[in-house]
Coordinates of N, CA and C in Angstrom, one line a residue:
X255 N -26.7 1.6 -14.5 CA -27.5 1.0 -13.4 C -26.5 0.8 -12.2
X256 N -26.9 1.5 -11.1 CA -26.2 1.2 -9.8 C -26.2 -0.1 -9.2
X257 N -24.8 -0.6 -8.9 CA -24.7 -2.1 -8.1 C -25.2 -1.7 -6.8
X258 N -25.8 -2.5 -6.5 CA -26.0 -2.8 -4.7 C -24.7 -3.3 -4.0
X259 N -24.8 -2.8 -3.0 CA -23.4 -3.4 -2.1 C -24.5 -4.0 -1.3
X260 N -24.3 -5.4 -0.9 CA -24.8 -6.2 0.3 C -24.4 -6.6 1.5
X261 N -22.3 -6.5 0.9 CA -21.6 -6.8 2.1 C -20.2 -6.2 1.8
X262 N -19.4 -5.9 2.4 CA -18.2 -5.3 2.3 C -16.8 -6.8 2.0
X263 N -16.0 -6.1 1.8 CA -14.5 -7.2 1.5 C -13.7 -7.4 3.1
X264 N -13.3 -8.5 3.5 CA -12.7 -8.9 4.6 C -11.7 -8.1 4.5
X265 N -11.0 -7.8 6.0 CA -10.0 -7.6 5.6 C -8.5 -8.2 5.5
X266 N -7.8 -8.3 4.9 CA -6.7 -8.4 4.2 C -7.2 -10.0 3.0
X267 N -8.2 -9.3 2.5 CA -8.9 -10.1 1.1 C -8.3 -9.9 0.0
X268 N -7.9 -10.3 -0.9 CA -6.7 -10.1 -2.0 C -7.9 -8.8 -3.0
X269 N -9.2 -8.9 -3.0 CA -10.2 -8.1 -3.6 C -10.1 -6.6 -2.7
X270 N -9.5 -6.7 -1.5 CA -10.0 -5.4 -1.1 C -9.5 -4.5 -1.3
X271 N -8.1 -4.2 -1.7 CA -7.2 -3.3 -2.1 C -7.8 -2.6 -3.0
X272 N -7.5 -3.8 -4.2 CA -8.0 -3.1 -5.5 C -9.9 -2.9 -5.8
X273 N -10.3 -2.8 -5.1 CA -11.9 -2.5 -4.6 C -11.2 -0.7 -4.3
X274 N -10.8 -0.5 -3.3 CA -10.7 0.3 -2.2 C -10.4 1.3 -3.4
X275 N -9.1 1.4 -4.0 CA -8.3 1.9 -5.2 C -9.1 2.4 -6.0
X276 N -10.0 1.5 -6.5 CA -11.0 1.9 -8.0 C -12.1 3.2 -6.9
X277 N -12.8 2.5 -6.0 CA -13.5 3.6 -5.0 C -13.1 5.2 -5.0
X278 N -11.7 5.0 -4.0 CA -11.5 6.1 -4.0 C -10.4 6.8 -5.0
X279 N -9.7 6.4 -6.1 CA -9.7 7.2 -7.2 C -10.5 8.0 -7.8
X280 N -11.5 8.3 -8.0 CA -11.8 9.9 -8.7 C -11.9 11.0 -7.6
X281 N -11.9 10.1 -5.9 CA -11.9 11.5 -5.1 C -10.6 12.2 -4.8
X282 N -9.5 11.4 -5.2 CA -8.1 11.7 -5.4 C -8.0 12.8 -6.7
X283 N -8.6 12.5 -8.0 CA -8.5 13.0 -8.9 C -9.2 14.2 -8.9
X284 N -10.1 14.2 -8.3 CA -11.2 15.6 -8.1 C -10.6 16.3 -7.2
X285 N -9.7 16.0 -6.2 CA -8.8 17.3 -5.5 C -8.0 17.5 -6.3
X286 N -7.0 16.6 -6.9 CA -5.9 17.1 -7.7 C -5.7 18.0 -9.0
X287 N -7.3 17.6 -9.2 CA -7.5 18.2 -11.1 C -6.5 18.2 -11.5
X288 N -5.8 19.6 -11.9 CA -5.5 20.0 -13.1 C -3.9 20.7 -12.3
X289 N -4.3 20.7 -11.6 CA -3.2 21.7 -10.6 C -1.8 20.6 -11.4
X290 N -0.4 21.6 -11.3 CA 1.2 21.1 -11.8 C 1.7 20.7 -10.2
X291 N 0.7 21.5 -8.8 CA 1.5 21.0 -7.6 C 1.2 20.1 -7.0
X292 N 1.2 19.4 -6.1 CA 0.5 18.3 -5.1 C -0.1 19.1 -4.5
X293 N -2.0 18.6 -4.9 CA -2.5 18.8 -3.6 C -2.9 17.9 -3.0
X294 N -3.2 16.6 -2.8 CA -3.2 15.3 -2.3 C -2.3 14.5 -2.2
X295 N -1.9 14.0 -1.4 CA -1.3 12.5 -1.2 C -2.0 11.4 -0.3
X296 N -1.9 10.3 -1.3 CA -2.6 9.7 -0.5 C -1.7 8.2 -0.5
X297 N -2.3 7.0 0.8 CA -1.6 5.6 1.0 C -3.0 5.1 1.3
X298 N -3.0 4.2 0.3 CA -4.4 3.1 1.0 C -5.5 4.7 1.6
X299 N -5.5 4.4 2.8 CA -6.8 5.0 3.7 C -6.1 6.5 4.5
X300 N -5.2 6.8 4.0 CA -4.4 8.0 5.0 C -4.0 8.7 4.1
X301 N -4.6 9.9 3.8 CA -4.5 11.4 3.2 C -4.5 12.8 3.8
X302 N -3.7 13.3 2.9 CA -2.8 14.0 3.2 C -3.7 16.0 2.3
X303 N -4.1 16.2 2.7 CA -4.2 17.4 2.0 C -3.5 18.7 1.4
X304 N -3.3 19.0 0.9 CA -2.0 20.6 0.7 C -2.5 21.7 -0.3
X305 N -2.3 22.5 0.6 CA -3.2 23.7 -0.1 C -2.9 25.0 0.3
X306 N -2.6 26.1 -0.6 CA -1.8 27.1 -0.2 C -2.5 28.2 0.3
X307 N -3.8 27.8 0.7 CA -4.4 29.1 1.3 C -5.3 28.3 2.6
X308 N -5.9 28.9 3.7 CA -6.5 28.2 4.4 C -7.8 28.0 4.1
X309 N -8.8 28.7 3.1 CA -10.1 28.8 2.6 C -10.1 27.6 1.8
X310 N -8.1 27.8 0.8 CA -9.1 26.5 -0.1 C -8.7 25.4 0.4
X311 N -8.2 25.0 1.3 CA -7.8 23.8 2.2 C -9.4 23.3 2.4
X312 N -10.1 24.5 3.9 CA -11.2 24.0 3.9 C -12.4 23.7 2.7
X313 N -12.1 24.1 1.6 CA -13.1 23.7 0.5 C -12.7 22.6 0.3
X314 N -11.4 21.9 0.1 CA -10.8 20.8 -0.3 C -11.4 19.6 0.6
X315 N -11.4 19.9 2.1 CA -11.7 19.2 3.3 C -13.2 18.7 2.9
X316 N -14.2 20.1 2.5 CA -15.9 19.3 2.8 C -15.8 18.7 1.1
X317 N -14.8 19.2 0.3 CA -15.1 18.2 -1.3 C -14.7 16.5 -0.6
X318 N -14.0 16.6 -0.1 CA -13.1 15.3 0.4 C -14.6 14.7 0.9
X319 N -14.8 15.0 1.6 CA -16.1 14.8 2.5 C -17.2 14.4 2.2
X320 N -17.6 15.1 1.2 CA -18.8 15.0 0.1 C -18.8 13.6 -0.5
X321 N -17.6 13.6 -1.2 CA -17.1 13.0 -2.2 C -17.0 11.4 -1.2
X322 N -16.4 11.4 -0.1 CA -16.1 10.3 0.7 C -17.9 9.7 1.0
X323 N -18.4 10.8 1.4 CA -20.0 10.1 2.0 C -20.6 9.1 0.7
X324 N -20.8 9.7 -0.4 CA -21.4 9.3 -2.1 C -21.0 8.0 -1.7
X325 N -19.7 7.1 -1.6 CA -18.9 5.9 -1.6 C -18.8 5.0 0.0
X326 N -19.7 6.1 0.6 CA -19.9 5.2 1.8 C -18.8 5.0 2.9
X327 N -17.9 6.0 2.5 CA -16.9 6.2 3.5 C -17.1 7.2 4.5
X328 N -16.5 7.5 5.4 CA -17.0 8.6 6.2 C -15.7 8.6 7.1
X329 N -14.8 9.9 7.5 CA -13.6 10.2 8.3 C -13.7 10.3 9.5
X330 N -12.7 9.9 10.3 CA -12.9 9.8 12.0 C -11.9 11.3 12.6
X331 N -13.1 12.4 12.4 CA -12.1 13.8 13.1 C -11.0 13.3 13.9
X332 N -11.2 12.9 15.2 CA -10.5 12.4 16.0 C -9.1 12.1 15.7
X333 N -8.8 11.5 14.1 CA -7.9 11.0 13.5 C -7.3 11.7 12.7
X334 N -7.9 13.3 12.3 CA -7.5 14.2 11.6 C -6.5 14.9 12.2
X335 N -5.5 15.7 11.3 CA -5.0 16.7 12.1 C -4.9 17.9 11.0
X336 N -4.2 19.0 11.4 CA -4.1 20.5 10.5 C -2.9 20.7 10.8
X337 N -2.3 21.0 10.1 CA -0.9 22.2 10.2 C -1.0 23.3 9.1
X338 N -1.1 24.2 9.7 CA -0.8 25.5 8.9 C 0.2 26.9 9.2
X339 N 1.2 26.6 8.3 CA 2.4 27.7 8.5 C 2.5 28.5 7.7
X340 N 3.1 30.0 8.3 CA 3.2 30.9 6.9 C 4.9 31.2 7.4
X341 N 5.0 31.8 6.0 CA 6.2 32.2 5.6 C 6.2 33.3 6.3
X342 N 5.4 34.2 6.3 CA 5.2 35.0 7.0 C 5.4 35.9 8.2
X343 N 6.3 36.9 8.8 CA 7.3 36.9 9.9 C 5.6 37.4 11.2
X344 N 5.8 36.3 12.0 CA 7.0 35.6 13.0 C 6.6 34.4 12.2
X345 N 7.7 33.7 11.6 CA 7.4 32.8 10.8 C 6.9 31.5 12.0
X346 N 6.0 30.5 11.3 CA 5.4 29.8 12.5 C 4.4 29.2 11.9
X347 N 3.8 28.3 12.9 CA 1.9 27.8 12.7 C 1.6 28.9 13.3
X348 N 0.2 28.8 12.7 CA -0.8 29.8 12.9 C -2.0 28.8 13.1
X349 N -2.7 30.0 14.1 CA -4.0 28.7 14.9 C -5.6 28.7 14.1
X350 N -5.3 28.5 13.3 CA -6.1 28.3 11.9 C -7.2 26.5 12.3
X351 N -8.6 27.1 12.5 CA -9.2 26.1 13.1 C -9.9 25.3 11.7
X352 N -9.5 24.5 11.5 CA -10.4 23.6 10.2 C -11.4 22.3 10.6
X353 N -12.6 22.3 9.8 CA -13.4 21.2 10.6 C -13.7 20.1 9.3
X354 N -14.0 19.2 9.4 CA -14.3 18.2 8.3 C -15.8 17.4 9.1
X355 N -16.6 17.3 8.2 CA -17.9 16.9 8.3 C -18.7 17.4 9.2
X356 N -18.5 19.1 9.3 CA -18.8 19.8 10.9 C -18.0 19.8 11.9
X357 N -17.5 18.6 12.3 CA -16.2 18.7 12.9 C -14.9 18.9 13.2
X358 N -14.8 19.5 14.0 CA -13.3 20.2 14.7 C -12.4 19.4 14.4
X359 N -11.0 20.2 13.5 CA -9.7 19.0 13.4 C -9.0 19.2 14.5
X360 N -7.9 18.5 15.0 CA -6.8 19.1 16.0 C -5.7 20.0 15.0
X361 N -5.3 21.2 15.6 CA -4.5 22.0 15.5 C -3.2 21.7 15.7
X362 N -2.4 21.3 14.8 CA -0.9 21.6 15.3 C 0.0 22.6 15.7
X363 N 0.9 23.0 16.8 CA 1.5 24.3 17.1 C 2.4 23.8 16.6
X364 N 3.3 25.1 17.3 CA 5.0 25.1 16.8 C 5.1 23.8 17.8
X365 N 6.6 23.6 17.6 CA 7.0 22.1 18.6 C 6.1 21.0 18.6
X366 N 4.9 21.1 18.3 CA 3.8 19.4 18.1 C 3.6 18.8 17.1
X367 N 3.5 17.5 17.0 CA 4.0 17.1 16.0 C 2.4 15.5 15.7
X368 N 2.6 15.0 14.9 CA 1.7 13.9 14.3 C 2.5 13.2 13.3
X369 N 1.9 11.8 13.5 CA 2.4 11.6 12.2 C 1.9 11.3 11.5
X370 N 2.4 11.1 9.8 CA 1.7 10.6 8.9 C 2.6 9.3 8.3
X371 N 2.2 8.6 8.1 CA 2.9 7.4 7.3 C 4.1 7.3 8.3
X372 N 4.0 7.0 9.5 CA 5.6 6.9 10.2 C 6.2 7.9 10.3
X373 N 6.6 8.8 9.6 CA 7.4 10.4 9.5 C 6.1 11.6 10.5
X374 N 6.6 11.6 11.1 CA 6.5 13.1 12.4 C 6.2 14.6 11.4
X375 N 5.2 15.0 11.4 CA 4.4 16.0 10.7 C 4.4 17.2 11.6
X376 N 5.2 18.0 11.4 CA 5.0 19.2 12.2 C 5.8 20.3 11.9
X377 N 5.8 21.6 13.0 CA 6.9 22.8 12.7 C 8.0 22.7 13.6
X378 N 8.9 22.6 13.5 CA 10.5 22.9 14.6 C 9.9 22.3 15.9
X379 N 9.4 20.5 15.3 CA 9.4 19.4 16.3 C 11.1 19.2 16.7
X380 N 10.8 18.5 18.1 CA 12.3 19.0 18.8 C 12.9 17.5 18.3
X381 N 13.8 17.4 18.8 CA 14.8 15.7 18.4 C 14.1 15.0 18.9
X382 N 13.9 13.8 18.3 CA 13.6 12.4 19.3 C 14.7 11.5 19.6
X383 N 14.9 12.2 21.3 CA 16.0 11.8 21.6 C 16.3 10.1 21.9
X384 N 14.9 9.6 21.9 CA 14.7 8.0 22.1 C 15.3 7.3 21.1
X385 N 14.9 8.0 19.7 CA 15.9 7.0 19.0 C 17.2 7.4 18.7
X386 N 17.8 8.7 19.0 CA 19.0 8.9 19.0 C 20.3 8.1 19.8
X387 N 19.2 7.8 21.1 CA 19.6 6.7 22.7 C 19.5 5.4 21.8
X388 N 18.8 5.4 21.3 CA 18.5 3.6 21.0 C 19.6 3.3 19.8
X389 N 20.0 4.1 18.6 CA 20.8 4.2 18.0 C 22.2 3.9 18.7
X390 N 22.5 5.1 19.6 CA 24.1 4.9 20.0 C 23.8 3.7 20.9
X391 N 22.8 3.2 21.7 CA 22.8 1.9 22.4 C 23.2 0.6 21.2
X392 N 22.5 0.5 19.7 CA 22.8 -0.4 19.4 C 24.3 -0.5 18.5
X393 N 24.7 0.7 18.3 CA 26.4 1.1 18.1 C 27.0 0.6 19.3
X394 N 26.7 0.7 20.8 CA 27.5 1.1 21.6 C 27.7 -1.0 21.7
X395 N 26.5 -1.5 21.9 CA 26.3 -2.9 21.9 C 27.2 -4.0 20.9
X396 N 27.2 -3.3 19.5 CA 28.2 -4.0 18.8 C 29.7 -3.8 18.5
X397 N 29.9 -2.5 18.9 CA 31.2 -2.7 18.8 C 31.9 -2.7 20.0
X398 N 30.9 -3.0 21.4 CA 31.9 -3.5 22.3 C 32.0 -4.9 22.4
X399 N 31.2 -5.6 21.6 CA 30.4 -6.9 21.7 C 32.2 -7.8 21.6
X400 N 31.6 -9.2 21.9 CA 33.3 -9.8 21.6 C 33.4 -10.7 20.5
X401 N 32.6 -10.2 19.5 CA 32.6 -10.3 18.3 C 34.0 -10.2 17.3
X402 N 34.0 -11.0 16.8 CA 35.7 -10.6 15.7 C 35.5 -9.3 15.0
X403 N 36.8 -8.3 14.9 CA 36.6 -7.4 14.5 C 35.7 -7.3 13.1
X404 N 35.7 -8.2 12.2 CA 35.0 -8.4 10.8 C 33.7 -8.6 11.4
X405 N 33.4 -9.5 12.0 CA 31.7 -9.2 12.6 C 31.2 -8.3 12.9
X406 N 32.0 -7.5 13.8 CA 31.6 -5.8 14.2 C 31.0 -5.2 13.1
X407 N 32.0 -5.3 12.3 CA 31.8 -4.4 10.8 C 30.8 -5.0 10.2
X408 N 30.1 -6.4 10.3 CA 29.4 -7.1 9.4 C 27.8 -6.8 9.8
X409 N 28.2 -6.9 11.3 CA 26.6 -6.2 12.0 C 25.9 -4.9 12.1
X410 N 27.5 -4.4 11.9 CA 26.7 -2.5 11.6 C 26.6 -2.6 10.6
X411 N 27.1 -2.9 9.3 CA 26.3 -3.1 8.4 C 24.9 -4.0 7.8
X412 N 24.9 -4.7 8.6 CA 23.7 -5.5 8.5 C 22.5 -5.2 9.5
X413 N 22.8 -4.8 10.7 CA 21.6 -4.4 11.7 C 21.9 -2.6 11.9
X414 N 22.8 -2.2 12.3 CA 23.1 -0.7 12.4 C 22.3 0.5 11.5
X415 N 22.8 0.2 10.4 CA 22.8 1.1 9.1 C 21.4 1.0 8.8
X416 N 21.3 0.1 8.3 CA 19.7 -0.5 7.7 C 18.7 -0.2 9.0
X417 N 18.8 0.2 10.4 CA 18.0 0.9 11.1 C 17.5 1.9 11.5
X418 N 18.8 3.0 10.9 CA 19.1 4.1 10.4 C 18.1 4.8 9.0
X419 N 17.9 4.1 8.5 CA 17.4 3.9 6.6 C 16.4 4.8 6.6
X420 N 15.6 4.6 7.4 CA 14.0 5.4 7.3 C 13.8 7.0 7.7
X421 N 14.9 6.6 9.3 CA 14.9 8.5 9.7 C 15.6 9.0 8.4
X422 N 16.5 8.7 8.0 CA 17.7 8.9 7.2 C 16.6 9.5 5.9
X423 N 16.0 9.2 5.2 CA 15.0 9.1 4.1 C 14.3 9.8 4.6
X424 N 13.6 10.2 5.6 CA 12.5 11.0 5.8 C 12.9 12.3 6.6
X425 N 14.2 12.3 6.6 CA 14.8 13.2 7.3 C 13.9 13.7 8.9
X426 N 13.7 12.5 9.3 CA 13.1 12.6 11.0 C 14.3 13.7 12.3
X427 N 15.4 12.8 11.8 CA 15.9 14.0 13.2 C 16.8 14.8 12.2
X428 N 17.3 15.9 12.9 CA 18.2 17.0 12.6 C 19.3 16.7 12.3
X429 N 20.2 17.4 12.0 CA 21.6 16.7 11.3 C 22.5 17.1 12.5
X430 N 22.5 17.6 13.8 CA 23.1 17.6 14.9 C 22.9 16.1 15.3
X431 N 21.7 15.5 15.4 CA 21.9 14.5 15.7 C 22.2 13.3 15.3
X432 N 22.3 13.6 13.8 CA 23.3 12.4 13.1 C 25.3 13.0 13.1
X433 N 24.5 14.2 13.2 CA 26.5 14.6 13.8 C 26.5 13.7 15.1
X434 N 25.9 13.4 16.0 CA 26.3 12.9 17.7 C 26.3 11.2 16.6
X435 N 25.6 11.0 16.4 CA 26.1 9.5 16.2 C 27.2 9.3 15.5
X436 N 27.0 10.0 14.5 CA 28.4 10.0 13.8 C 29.8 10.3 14.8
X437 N 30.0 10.8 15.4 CA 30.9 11.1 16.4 C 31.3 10.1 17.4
X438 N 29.9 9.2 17.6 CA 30.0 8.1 18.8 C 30.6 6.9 18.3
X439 N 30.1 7.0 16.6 CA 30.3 5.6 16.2 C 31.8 5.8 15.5
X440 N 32.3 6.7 14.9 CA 33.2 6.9 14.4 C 35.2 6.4 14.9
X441 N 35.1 6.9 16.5 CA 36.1 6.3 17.0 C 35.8 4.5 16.9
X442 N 34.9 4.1 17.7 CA 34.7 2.6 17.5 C 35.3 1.8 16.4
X443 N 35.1 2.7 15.5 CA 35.0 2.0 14.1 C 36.6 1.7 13.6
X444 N 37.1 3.3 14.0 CA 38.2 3.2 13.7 C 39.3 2.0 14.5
X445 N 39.0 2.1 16.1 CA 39.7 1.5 16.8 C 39.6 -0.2 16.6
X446 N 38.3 -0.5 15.9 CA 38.1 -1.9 15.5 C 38.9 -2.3 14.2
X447 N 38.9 -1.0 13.5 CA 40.1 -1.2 11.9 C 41.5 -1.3 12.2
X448 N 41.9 -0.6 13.6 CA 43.1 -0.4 14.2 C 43.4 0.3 13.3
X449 N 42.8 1.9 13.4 CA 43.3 3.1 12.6 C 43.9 3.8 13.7
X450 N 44.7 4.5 13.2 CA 45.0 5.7 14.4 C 44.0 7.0 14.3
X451 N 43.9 7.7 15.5 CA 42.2 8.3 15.6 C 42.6 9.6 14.5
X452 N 43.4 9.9 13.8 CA 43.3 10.9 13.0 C 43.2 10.6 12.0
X453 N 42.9 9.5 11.7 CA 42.9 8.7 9.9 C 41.4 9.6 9.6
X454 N 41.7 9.6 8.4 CA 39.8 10.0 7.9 C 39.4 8.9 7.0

């Protein structure tokens, strides 16, 4: 016998989570089947689809869809995006248009990017030079600071590093640009140990 729903869970209700969880688990499991690869990932309300052809992507898209309406959910295109690359020479995105519930997703190119979960989703997205700047800014701030040299050391490791953590893990910028920090911060470091600058 089917429950009636009369009202929905507040949100941040200690019930809503695990409401949410039981809901949308078998539409997780009905993309994933059987497959040994990832074709879903999913967090709370933000999914991710992966699929190695663009036909079965969009089959995956209106199952998603189907499967989301039955439970009373429904996707906001607007908030969708696509990427699709081939290996393929000129290796690249290709402008492969996918729609979900009739409608048009946005297309990602080369160089454009989205994100998902915080991490920048794209093909040969360029640096983000903002936090590159904001990084050597908060390097450049503590170790000119007139902090005892042991503080220096205490705050990069305590505020520095640990703000580092996430690009670092999700591999956001390029390894040139952890070469530039590494380069900026490196003399500092030394000169606050009172190394001489060829110590390694």
């Amino acid at each position: 016998m089917p429950i009636p729903i009369v009202s929905g869970v507040r949100q941040g209700c200690p019930l809503s989570g695990l409401l949410f969880n039981i809901c949308i688990d078998p539409l997780l499991r009905s993309i994933q089947g059987s497959a040994a690869d990832h074709r879903i990932l999913a967090y709370a309300d933000d999914l991710l689809l992966l699929s190695p052809s663009p036909g079965e992507l969009q089959e995956h898209l209106d199952q998603v869809c189907a499967l989301a309406s039955r439970i009373g959910l429904q996707f906001n295109p607007q908030k969708c995006f696509s990427l699709h690359v081939s290996g393929v020479r000129p290796i690249g995105t290709r402008p492969t248009n996918f729609s979900i519930g009739g409608a048009p997703i946005r297309t990602l190119t080369d160089g454009e990017g989205s994100e998902f979960l915080g991490k920048p989703i794209g093909f040969q997205l360029p640096v983000d030079e903002d936090a590159v700047a904001s990084y050597l800014n908060m390097c450049n701030a503590i170790m000119t600071s007139h902090l005892a040299p042991w503080q220096r050391i205490d705050a990069l490791k305590s505020f520095f590093y640990p703000a580092m953590a996430f690009d670092m893990r999700t591999n956001r910028l390029q390894k040139s640009a952890w070469t530039r920090i590494d380069d900026f911060a490196r003399p500092h470091l030394k000169s606050t140990l009172y190394l001489p600058p060829e110590a390694a």
